[in-house]
Amino acid sequence: MIAIQIDDVDIGALIAAAKKHGTGAVVVFDGVVRDDGITEMELEAYEEVAVKELEKIAKEAINQFGLLHVDIIHRIGRLTVGENILIIIVSAGHRPDAYAGSRYIIEEIKKGVPIWKKELTRDGGRWVPGEHGHGKGHG
Amino acid sequence: MIAIQIDDVDIGALIAAAKKHGTGAVVVFDGVVRDDGITEMELEAYEEVAVKELEKIAKEAINQFGLLHVDIIHRIGRLTVGENILIIIVSAGHRPDAYAGSRYIIEEIKKGVPIWKKELTRDGGRWVPGEHGHGKGHG
Amino acid sequence: MTVKIRFFARFRELLGTDIMTEVAPGTMFTPLITSIARNNPAGYAAVFDEKGAFHEFVILMKNGKRVELSDAAKTPVIDGDEIAVFPPVAGG
Amino acid sequence: MTVKIRFFARFRELLGTDIMTEVAPGTMFTPLITSIARNNPAGYAAVFDEKGAFHEFVILMKNGKRVELSDAAKTPVIDGDEIAVFPPVAGG
């Protein structure tokens, strides 16, 4: 499941579904709205392009690390502290591939998927600067 | 929650409980019985010592990576293909610490916690050899 | 000829989004965005520098494909194109 | 003086576990395990080599603390001790 969506997901159910034949390790990354003195976070995506980018990243991770299953769910809209922003679930035969594949996916998402976050505070809001000045090529 | 137990756990509920103040990333490792032509797996632990070792590893991981929360649940008894063997849940402010802390914990468990696995096949069974010839000092 | 311009994040707050605009045949990417951005000084300053060039961090797309800043002045837009202009991404 | 001997995994299958045994004062770790293991040739061969020394992969504990193989012959056991003997661990 690759999705950009408002709704949260049931991580337990996704883990169960990720246990494809041959799975020995499942790694879940759950990115959460951190309490940095904010009231809420607002997320926005260039959805059509972001979904395609996520699909491309998932495919690359599957090829590169021999993953047996990949889910990437990136939420948009208004989220409060502690809510899930991004859930990545990968399964592999062995743990090194599961960890490396999971890490690869999050780093690629940070680099090049058109999604933006605004931290809302009592005084207003602030767009979170990207980790990379330039975004990766999307072409 | 640090435990050696027969029963499975609700990973979704543990993730929710792991979101301590300041959490920005939760990483879950779920080790699963892999279908290596086996019917079941039987796990055995030197329970009192294993729990103490897991507690020590959790404490070291918290200190070393600034983790905000750690759960380690290692199951024993008979497990079938696809069942959870080991669940590690860690939370941290940022993802590098969450990934590194999770990985540290699984590697330390593999090295030195007195738990054994026997793969049961139609022809009998086979004790899984340890990854390290010597186990770590437990003293 | 109609094209759609989508700004995102900070640019969207200043300049709006899903802007449908009529363009003459042969219109290039850069002047199109320039003309739209001119409507809002803060929006213009967010996207362009003092010399009227895109800030080096701006990301451009045409129909979901990246257009390099250095190619924007010579990239034509045609009827039905979807143009996207956005600041560095910050997902995850 | 009574001590409890716990074997695990393959050793347990061959030699049993939670063995309560009477020992004379001054009994050392190695002869105690040797005497117990003698009851089962396959079990003995699993724990000891042909010269009667512990296989180098064997792990020993007294009351939950590691006892090095090189110290086992000179480590006494006392009343109430829990002795553990096991092969390399394979958890996770």
Short mmCIF file of C-alpha atoms in Angstrom, two decimals:
data_model
loop_
_atom_site.label_atom_id
_atom_site.label_comp_id
_atom_site.label_asym_id
_atom_site.label_seq_id
_atom_site.Cartn_x
_atom_site.Cartn_y
_atom_site.Cartn_z
CA MET A 1 0.00 0.00 0.00
CA ILE A 2 1.45 3.29 -1.14
CA ALA A 3 -0.69 6.26 -0.23
CA ILE A 4 -0.91 9.93 0.61
CA GLN A 5 -3.99 10.27 2.76
CA ILE A 6 -5.69 12.12 5.57
CA ASP A 7 -6.71 9.06 7.56
CA ASP A 8 -4.50 7.13 9.94
CA VAL A 9 -3.86 3.42 9.40
CA ASP A 10 -3.89 0.30 11.58
CA ILE A 11 -0.19 -0.51 11.86
CA GLY A 12 -0.86 -3.90 13.46
CA ALA A 13 -2.99 -4.98 10.52
CA LEU A 14 -0.40 -3.73 8.03
CA ILE A 15 2.36 -5.69 9.79
CA ALA A 16 0.25 -8.85 9.61
CA ALA A 17 -0.30 -8.28 5.90
CA ALA A 18 3.41 -7.59 5.32
CA LYS A 19 4.44 -11.10 6.36
CA LYS A 20 4.82 -12.50 2.88
CA HIS A 21 6.26 -15.96 2.28
CA GLY A 22 9.92 -15.94 3.33
CA THR A 23 9.64 -13.08 5.82
CA GLY A 24 11.98 -13.27 8.81
CA ALA A 25 12.03 -9.60 9.77
CA VAL A 26 9.58 -6.71 9.59
CA VAL A 27 10.79 -3.18 10.31
CA VAL A 28 8.35 -0.35 10.90
CA PHE A 29 9.25 3.32 10.86
CA ASP A 30 6.62 5.62 12.34
CA GLY A 31 7.31 9.33 12.04
CA VAL A 32 5.36 11.26 14.65
CA VAL A 33 4.42 14.92 15.19
CA ARG A 34 6.97 15.98 17.81
CA ASP A 35 6.08 18.38 20.57
CA ASP A 36 8.41 21.21 19.65
CA GLY A 37 6.20 23.77 21.31
CA ILE A 38 3.64 23.49 18.53
CA THR A 39 -0.11 23.12 18.68
CA GLU A 40 -0.58 21.24 15.40
CA MET A 41 1.13 20.46 12.15
CA GLU A 42 -0.35 20.99 8.71
CA LEU A 43 0.83 18.84 5.85
CA GLU A 44 0.40 19.46 2.17
CA ALA A 45 1.42 17.36 -0.83
CA TYR A 46 1.57 17.60 -4.60
CA GLU A 47 -0.37 14.38 -4.43
CA GLU A 48 -0.22 12.90 -7.92
CA VAL A 49 3.52 13.47 -8.15
CA ALA A 50 4.20 12.46 -4.53
CA VAL A 51 2.43 9.12 -4.94
CA LYS A 52 4.43 8.37 -8.08
CA GLU A 53 7.65 9.26 -6.26
CA LEU A 54 6.74 7.00 -3.35
CA GLU A 55 5.99 4.15 -5.76
CA LYS A 56 9.35 4.68 -7.42
CA ILE A 57 11.17 4.69 -4.08
CA ALA A 58 9.37 1.51 -3.00
CA LYS A 59 10.35 -0.24 -6.22
CA GLU A 60 13.97 0.85 -5.87
CA ALA A 61 14.05 -0.39 -2.26
CA ILE A 62 12.56 -3.74 -3.27
CA ASN A 63 15.17 -4.18 -5.99
CA GLN A 64 18.11 -2.93 -3.96
CA PHE A 65 17.41 -4.79 -0.71
CA GLY A 66 15.34 -7.76 -1.86
CA LEU A 67 12.38 -6.63 0.23
CA LEU A 68 9.33 -8.89 0.18
CA HIS A 69 6.81 -6.17 0.95
CA VAL A 70 6.69 -2.38 1.28
CA ASP A 71 3.98 -0.07 2.60
CA ILE A 72 4.39 3.70 2.64
CA ILE A 73 1.59 5.84 4.01
CA HIS A 74 2.20 9.58 4.26
CA ARG A 75 -0.52 11.56 5.90
CA ILE A 76 -1.62 15.08 5.00
CA GLY A 77 -3.94 17.58 6.61
CA ARG A 78 -3.89 18.75 10.23
CA LEU A 79 -2.19 16.48 12.74
CA THR A 80 -1.71 16.97 16.45
CA VAL A 81 1.29 16.13 18.61
CA GLY A 82 1.89 12.37 18.78
CA GLU A 83 -0.06 11.57 15.61
CA ASN A 84 1.51 9.46 12.88
CA ILE A 85 2.86 11.42 9.92
CA LEU A 86 4.59 8.71 7.95
CA ILE A 87 4.43 4.95 8.30
CA ILE A 88 6.90 2.74 6.44
CA ILE A 89 6.58 -1.03 6.76
CA VAL A 90 9.06 -3.34 5.08
CA SER A 91 9.57 -7.06 5.29
CA ALA A 92 12.61 -9.09 4.29
CA GLY A 93 14.08 -12.53 4.82
CA HIS A 94 16.72 -11.19 7.19
CA ARG A 95 17.08 -8.16 9.41
CA PRO A 96 19.98 -6.32 7.71
CA ASP A 97 17.92 -5.90 4.53
CA ALA A 98 14.81 -4.91 6.47
CA TYR A 99 16.64 -2.17 8.41
CA ALA A 100 18.60 -0.93 5.39
CA GLY A 101 15.52 -0.91 3.15
CA SER A 102 13.47 0.99 5.71
CA ARG A 103 16.20 3.57 6.18
CA TYR A 104 16.68 3.95 2.44
CA ILE A 105 12.99 4.71 1.98
CA ILE A 106 12.79 7.41 4.65
CA GLU A 107 15.96 9.12 3.43
CA GLU A 108 14.71 9.15 -0.16
CA ILE A 109 11.36 10.56 0.94
CA LYS A 110 13.12 13.36 2.82
CA LYS A 111 15.16 14.18 -0.26
CA GLY A 112 12.68 14.30 -3.04
CA VAL A 113 8.97 13.78 -2.47
CA PRO A 114 6.86 16.95 -2.84
CA ILE A 115 5.34 17.17 0.62
CA TRP A 116 5.54 20.13 2.98
CA LYS A 117 4.92 20.65 6.66
CA LYS A 118 3.84 23.73 8.53
CA GLU A 119 4.23 23.86 12.29
CA LEU A 120 1.35 25.76 13.84
CA THR A 121 2.01 27.61 17.07
CA ARG A 122 -0.06 29.96 19.17
CA ASP A 123 1.67 32.86 17.40
CA GLY A 124 1.09 31.63 13.87
CA GLY A 125 3.02 29.10 11.87
CA ARG A 126 6.30 28.23 10.26
CA TRP A 127 7.01 26.10 7.19
CA VAL A 128 9.55 23.42 8.04
CA PRO A 129 12.63 23.91 5.88
CA GLY A 130 13.62 20.92 3.74
CA GLU A 131 16.61 18.86 4.88
CA HIS A 132 18.19 19.41 1.47
CA GLY A 133 18.43 22.78 -0.20
CA HIS A 134 17.55 21.35 -3.56
CA GLY A 135 15.14 18.43 -3.71
CA LYS A 136 16.20 15.55 -5.89
CA GLY A 137 15.43 15.46 -9.57
CA HIS A 138 11.91 14.22 -10.11
CA GLY A 139 12.12 13.92 -13.87
CA MET B 1 7.84 -3.51 28.87
CA ILE B 2 10.64 -6.06 28.95
CA ALA B 3 9.40 -9.63 28.87
CA ILE B 4 10.01 -13.22 27.95
CA GLN B 5 6.58 -14.70 27.42
CA ILE B 6 4.48 -17.23 25.56
CA ASP B 7 1.75 -14.82 24.52
CA ASP B 8 1.87 -12.48 21.56
CA VAL B 9 1.44 -8.73 22.04
CA ASP B 10 -0.58 -5.97 20.38
CA ILE B 11 2.09 -4.04 18.51
CA GLY B 12 -0.28 -1.18 17.66
CA ALA B 13 -1.05 -0.62 21.33
CA LEU B 14 2.65 -0.76 22.24
CA ILE B 15 3.48 1.83 19.57
CA ALA B 16 0.82 4.15 20.95
CA ALA B 17 2.24 3.74 24.46
CA ALA B 18 5.81 4.32 23.20
CA LYS B 19 5.04 7.88 22.09
CA LYS B 20 6.52 9.60 25.10
CA HIS B 21 6.87 13.38 25.24
CA GLY B 22 9.42 14.47 22.64
CA THR B 23 8.98 11.46 20.35
CA GLY B 24 9.48 12.14 16.65
CA ALA B 25 10.25 8.61 15.47
CA VAL B 26 9.24 5.12 16.53
CA VAL B 27 11.04 2.13 15.05
CA VAL B 28 9.66 -1.38 15.42
CA PHE B 29 11.61 -4.56 14.75
CA ASP B 30 9.49 -7.68 14.46
CA GLY B 31 11.39 -10.95 14.09
CA VAL B 32 9.19 -13.58 12.53
CA VAL B 33 9.34 -17.38 12.18
CA ARG B 34 10.58 -17.78 8.61
CA ASP B 35 9.34 -20.54 6.38
CA ASP B 36 12.63 -22.40 5.90
CA GLY B 37 10.82 -25.66 5.22
CA ILE B 38 9.90 -25.99 8.89
CA THR B 39 6.61 -26.84 10.52
CA GLU B 40 7.13 -24.98 13.77
CA MET B 41 9.79 -23.43 15.94
CA GLU B 42 10.31 -24.13 19.61
CA LEU B 43 11.91 -21.49 21.78
CA GLU B 44 13.45 -21.92 25.18
CA ALA B 45 15.00 -19.38 27.54
CA TYR B 46 16.93 -19.26 30.77
CA GLU B 47 14.22 -16.87 31.79
CA GLU B 48 15.47 -15.13 34.92
CA VAL B 49 18.86 -14.44 33.36
CA ALA B 50 17.43 -13.56 29.94
CA VAL B 51 15.07 -10.95 31.38
CA LYS B 52 17.93 -9.36 33.32
CA GLU B 53 20.06 -9.30 30.15
CA LEU B 54 17.22 -7.69 28.17
CA GLU B 55 16.80 -5.06 30.87
CA LYS B 56 20.52 -4.33 30.77
CA ILE B 57 20.49 -4.03 26.97
CA ALA B 58 17.47 -1.70 27.10
CA LYS B 59 19.21 0.51 29.64
CA GLU B 60 22.41 0.64 27.58
CA ALA B 61 20.41 1.54 24.46
CA ILE B 62 18.57 4.31 26.31
CA ASN B 63 21.84 5.77 27.55
CA GLN B 64 23.74 5.39 24.31
CA PHE B 65 21.07 6.66 21.89
CA GLY B 66 18.92 8.87 24.09
CA LEU B 67 15.88 6.69 23.52
CA LEU B 68 12.65 7.85 25.13
CA HIS B 69 11.07 4.41 25.39
CA VAL B 70 12.05 0.78 24.85
CA ASP B 71 9.94 -2.38 24.74
CA ILE B 72 11.47 -5.80 24.22
CA ILE B 73 9.21 -8.84 24.12
CA HIS B 74 10.81 -12.19 23.31
CA ARG B 75 8.42 -15.06 22.94
CA ILE B 76 9.07 -18.66 23.97
CA GLY B 77 7.21 -21.91 23.40
CA ARG B 78 5.97 -23.26 20.08
CA LEU B 79 5.50 -20.78 17.27
CA THR B 80 4.34 -21.39 13.72
CA VAL B 81 5.57 -19.80 10.51
CA GLY B 82 4.76 -16.09 10.38
CA GLU B 83 4.36 -15.69 14.14
CA ASN B 84 6.23 -12.98 16.01
CA ILE B 85 9.35 -14.18 17.85
CA LEU B 86 10.81 -10.90 19.02
CA ILE B 87 9.31 -7.43 19.09
CA ILE B 88 11.49 -4.41 19.78
CA ILE B 89 9.87 -0.98 19.94
CA VAL B 90 11.95 2.13 20.48
CA SER B 91 11.09 5.80 20.35
CA ALA B 92 13.41 8.77 20.01
CA GLY B 93 13.28 12.44 19.15
CA HIS B 94 14.81 11.84 15.73
CA ARG B 95 15.07 8.91 13.35
CA PRO B 96 18.84 8.26 13.39
CA ASP B 97 18.73 7.44 17.11
CA ALA B 98 15.58 5.34 16.74
CA TYR B 99 17.09 3.20 13.96
CA ALA B 100 20.49 2.90 15.64
CA GLY B 101 18.98 2.08 19.02
CA SER B 102 16.72 -0.59 17.54
CA ARG B 103 19.59 -2.18 15.68
CA TYR B 104 21.83 -2.08 18.73
CA ILE B 105 19.23 -3.95 20.77
CA ILE B 106 18.70 -6.77 18.28
CA GLU B 107 22.43 -7.27 17.77
CA GLU B 108 23.06 -7.41 21.52
CA ILE B 109 20.23 -9.91 21.96
CA LYS B 110 21.72 -12.14 19.28
CA LYS B 111 25.10 -12.00 20.98
CA GLY B 112 24.36 -12.69 24.56
CA VAL B 113 20.86 -13.44 25.81
CA PRO B 114 20.30 -17.08 26.86
CA ILE B 115 17.51 -18.05 24.46
CA TRP B 116 17.55 -20.97 22.03
CA LYS B 117 15.49 -21.95 19.03
CA LYS B 118 14.74 -25.35 17.61
CA GLU B 119 13.38 -25.65 14.11
CA LEU B 120 10.88 -28.48 13.91
CA THR B 121 10.54 -30.28 10.60
CA ARG B 122 8.60 -33.30 9.47
CA ASP B 123 11.79 -35.35 10.01
CA GLY B 124 12.52 -34.10 13.50
CA GLY B 125 14.25 -30.95 14.61
CA ARG B 126 17.42 -28.95 14.61
CA TRP B 127 18.75 -26.45 17.15
CA VAL B 128 19.58 -23.18 15.45
CA PRO B 129 23.29 -22.49 15.91
CA GLY B 130 24.12 -19.18 17.58
CA GLU B 131 25.41 -16.36 15.40
CA HIS B 132 28.45 -16.07 17.66
CA GLY B 133 30.47 -19.05 18.77
CA HIS B 134 30.83 -17.77 22.28
CA GLY B 135 27.96 -15.68 23.67
CA LYS B 136 28.91 -12.50 25.40
CA GLY B 137 29.95 -12.37 29.02
CA HIS B 138 26.87 -12.33 31.20
CA GLY B 139 28.65 -11.61 34.46
CA MET C 1 -4.38 28.11 -24.81
CA THR C 2 -5.02 27.43 -21.15
CA VAL C 3 -2.48 26.19 -18.60
CA LYS C 4 -2.86 25.45 -14.92
CA ILE C 5 -0.37 26.76 -12.37
CA ARG C 6 -0.01 25.10 -9.00
CA PHE C 7 1.97 26.70 -6.19
CA PHE C 8 2.60 24.78 -3.00
CA ALA C 9 3.35 25.49 0.66
CA ARG C 10 4.65 29.01 1.31
CA PHE C 11 4.29 29.92 -2.36
CA ARG C 12 0.65 28.77 -2.34
CA GLU C 13 -0.13 30.91 0.71
CA LEU C 14 1.19 33.97 -1.09
CA LEU C 15 0.17 33.33 -4.69
CA GLY C 16 -2.76 30.93 -4.58
CA THR C 17 -2.96 27.70 -6.53
CA ASP C 18 -4.76 25.90 -9.35
CA ILE C 19 -4.57 29.12 -11.33
CA MET C 20 -6.04 28.66 -14.83
CA THR C 21 -4.53 31.18 -17.19
CA GLU C 22 -4.68 31.95 -20.90
CA VAL C 23 -1.29 32.06 -22.62
CA ALA C 24 -0.20 33.03 -26.11
CA PRO C 25 1.46 30.37 -28.28
CA GLY C 26 5.24 30.32 -27.69
CA THR C 27 5.02 31.52 -24.08
CA MET C 28 7.97 30.32 -22.03
CA PHE C 29 7.93 28.99 -18.48
CA THR C 30 9.81 31.82 -16.76
CA PRO C 31 7.83 34.79 -18.10
CA LEU C 32 4.56 32.97 -17.37
CA ILE C 33 5.43 32.48 -13.71
CA THR C 34 6.84 35.99 -13.52
CA SER C 35 3.59 37.52 -14.77
CA ILE C 36 1.51 35.53 -12.28
CA ALA C 37 3.83 36.28 -9.35
CA ARG C 38 3.82 40.02 -10.09
CA ASN C 39 0.31 40.21 -8.62
CA ASN C 40 1.75 39.80 -5.12
CA PRO C 41 5.05 41.46 -4.15
CA ALA C 42 5.72 39.08 -1.24
CA GLY C 43 4.94 36.13 -3.46
CA TYR C 44 7.20 37.46 -6.18
CA ALA C 45 10.03 37.95 -3.68
CA ALA C 46 9.54 34.42 -2.41
CA VAL C 47 10.00 32.93 -5.87
CA PHE C 48 12.34 35.37 -7.61
CA ASP C 49 15.51 37.16 -6.63
CA GLU C 50 16.25 40.87 -7.14
CA LYS C 51 17.45 40.24 -10.68
CA GLY C 52 14.21 38.51 -11.60
CA ALA C 53 15.73 35.01 -11.68
CA PHE C 54 14.23 32.09 -9.78
CA HIS C 55 15.73 31.67 -6.34
CA GLU C 56 18.13 28.75 -6.64
CA PHE C 57 16.07 26.65 -4.23
CA VAL C 58 12.85 26.85 -6.28
CA ILE C 59 11.65 23.62 -7.85
CA LEU C 60 9.73 23.66 -11.14
CA MET C 61 7.71 20.95 -12.79
CA LYS C 62 5.77 20.62 -15.98
CA ASN C 63 3.19 17.83 -16.03
CA GLY C 64 4.87 16.18 -13.07
CA LYS C 65 8.38 16.21 -14.54
CA ARG C 66 11.18 18.35 -13.21
CA VAL C 67 12.22 21.38 -15.28
CA GLU C 68 15.71 22.63 -14.42
CA LEU C 69 15.87 26.32 -13.51
CA SER C 70 18.46 26.83 -16.23
CA ASP C 71 16.01 25.49 -18.84
CA ALA C 72 12.95 27.41 -17.65
CA ALA C 73 13.46 30.49 -19.82
CA LYS C 74 13.53 28.37 -22.96
CA THR C 75 10.86 25.80 -22.03
CA PRO C 76 7.57 26.55 -23.77
CA VAL C 77 4.20 25.82 -22.25
CA ILE C 78 1.37 24.43 -24.33
CA ASP C 79 -2.36 24.07 -23.98
CA GLY C 80 -3.33 21.83 -21.07
CA ASP C 81 0.05 21.90 -19.31
CA GLU C 82 0.15 21.70 -15.55
CA ILE C 83 2.92 23.86 -14.14
CA ALA C 84 4.08 23.43 -10.54
CA VAL C 85 6.29 25.78 -8.56
CA PHE C 86 7.37 24.94 -5.04
CA PRO C 87 9.97 25.41 -2.30
CA PRO C 88 12.26 22.60 -1.06
CA VAL C 89 10.34 19.56 0.10
CA ALA C 90 10.04 18.61 3.76
CA GLY C 91 8.06 15.39 3.92
CA GLY C 92 8.67 12.43 6.15
CA MET D 1 24.72 -29.48 50.52
CA THR D 2 22.30 -29.33 47.62
CA VAL D 3 22.82 -27.57 44.29
CA LYS D 4 20.59 -27.29 41.28
CA ILE D 5 21.88 -27.93 37.78
CA ARG D 6 20.10 -26.51 34.76
CA PHE D 7 20.94 -27.59 31.26
CA PHE D 8 19.37 -25.82 28.28
CA ALA D 9 18.52 -26.54 24.66
CA ARG D 10 20.43 -29.49 23.19
CA PHE D 11 22.12 -30.18 26.52
CA ARG D 12 18.73 -30.29 28.26
CA GLU D 13 17.38 -32.77 25.74
CA LEU D 14 20.26 -35.11 26.48
CA LEU D 15 20.90 -34.54 30.17
CA GLY D 16 17.65 -33.24 31.63
CA THR D 17 17.35 -30.09 33.72
CA ASP D 18 16.58 -28.77 37.19
CA ILE D 19 18.69 -31.59 38.60
CA MET D 20 18.93 -31.34 42.39
CA THR D 21 22.09 -33.05 43.57
CA GLU D 22 23.92 -33.51 46.86
CA VAL D 23 27.53 -32.40 46.81
CA ALA D 24 30.35 -32.71 49.30
CA PRO D 25 31.87 -29.48 50.68
CA GLY D 26 34.70 -28.26 48.44
CA THR D 27 33.26 -29.75 45.24
CA MET D 28 34.38 -27.84 42.17
CA PHE D 29 32.29 -26.86 39.18
CA THR D 30 33.94 -29.07 36.53
CA PRO D 31 33.89 -32.42 38.40
CA LEU D 32 30.27 -31.79 39.41
CA ILE D 33 29.12 -31.35 35.81
CA THR D 34 31.34 -34.23 34.71
CA SER D 35 29.71 -36.60 37.18
CA ILE D 36 26.20 -35.59 36.10
CA ALA D 37 27.01 -35.79 32.38
CA ARG D 38 28.56 -39.26 32.72
CA ASN D 39 25.03 -40.67 33.03
CA ASN D 40 24.47 -40.10 29.30
CA PRO D 41 27.28 -40.70 26.78
CA ALA D 42 25.72 -38.46 24.09
CA GLY D 43 25.16 -35.76 26.67
CA TYR D 44 28.72 -36.09 27.91
CA ALA D 45 30.07 -35.83 24.37
CA ALA D 46 27.93 -32.75 23.77
CA VAL D 47 29.44 -30.91 26.74
CA PHE D 48 32.97 -32.34 26.99
CA ASP D 49 35.69 -33.10 24.50
CA GLU D 50 37.74 -36.31 24.30
CA LYS D 51 40.16 -35.08 26.93
CA GLY D 52 37.36 -34.41 29.38
CA ALA D 53 37.54 -30.60 29.05
CA PHE D 54 34.48 -28.47 28.31
CA HIS D 55 33.99 -27.85 24.60
CA GLU D 56 35.17 -24.30 24.02
CA PHE D 57 31.66 -23.16 23.03
CA VAL D 58 30.02 -24.24 26.30
CA ILE D 59 28.72 -21.44 28.52
CA LEU D 60 28.67 -21.85 32.29
CA MET D 61 26.88 -19.80 34.92
CA LYS D 62 26.65 -19.87 38.67
CA ASN D 63 23.65 -18.04 40.10
CA GLY D 64 23.13 -16.18 36.84
CA LYS D 65 26.74 -14.98 36.52
CA ARG D 66 29.14 -16.20 33.90
CA VAL D 67 31.92 -18.57 35.00
CA GLU D 68 34.79 -18.69 32.53
CA LEU D 69 35.70 -22.19 31.33
CA SER D 70 39.26 -21.62 32.48
CA ASP D 71 38.02 -20.95 36.03
CA ALA D 72 35.54 -23.83 36.24
CA ALA D 73 37.95 -26.40 37.66
CA LYS D 74 38.80 -24.13 40.59
CA THR D 75 35.34 -22.63 41.20
CA PRO D 76 33.64 -24.28 44.21
CA VAL D 77 29.92 -24.77 44.48
CA ILE D 78 28.09 -24.21 47.75
CA ASP D 79 24.71 -25.09 49.16
CA GLY D 80 21.85 -23.50 47.21
CA ASP D 81 23.87 -22.66 44.13
CA GLU D 82 22.16 -22.72 40.76
CA ILE D 83 24.50 -24.00 38.08
CA ALA D 84 23.64 -23.49 34.38
CA VAL D 85 25.33 -25.16 31.41
CA PHE D 86 24.31 -24.29 27.89
CA PRO D 87 25.34 -24.11 24.24
CA PRO D 88 25.76 -20.81 22.31
CA VAL D 89 22.65 -18.65 22.44
CA ALA D 90 20.42 -18.15 19.40
CA GLY D 91 17.66 -15.77 20.45
CA GLY D 92 16.21 -12.93 18.43
#
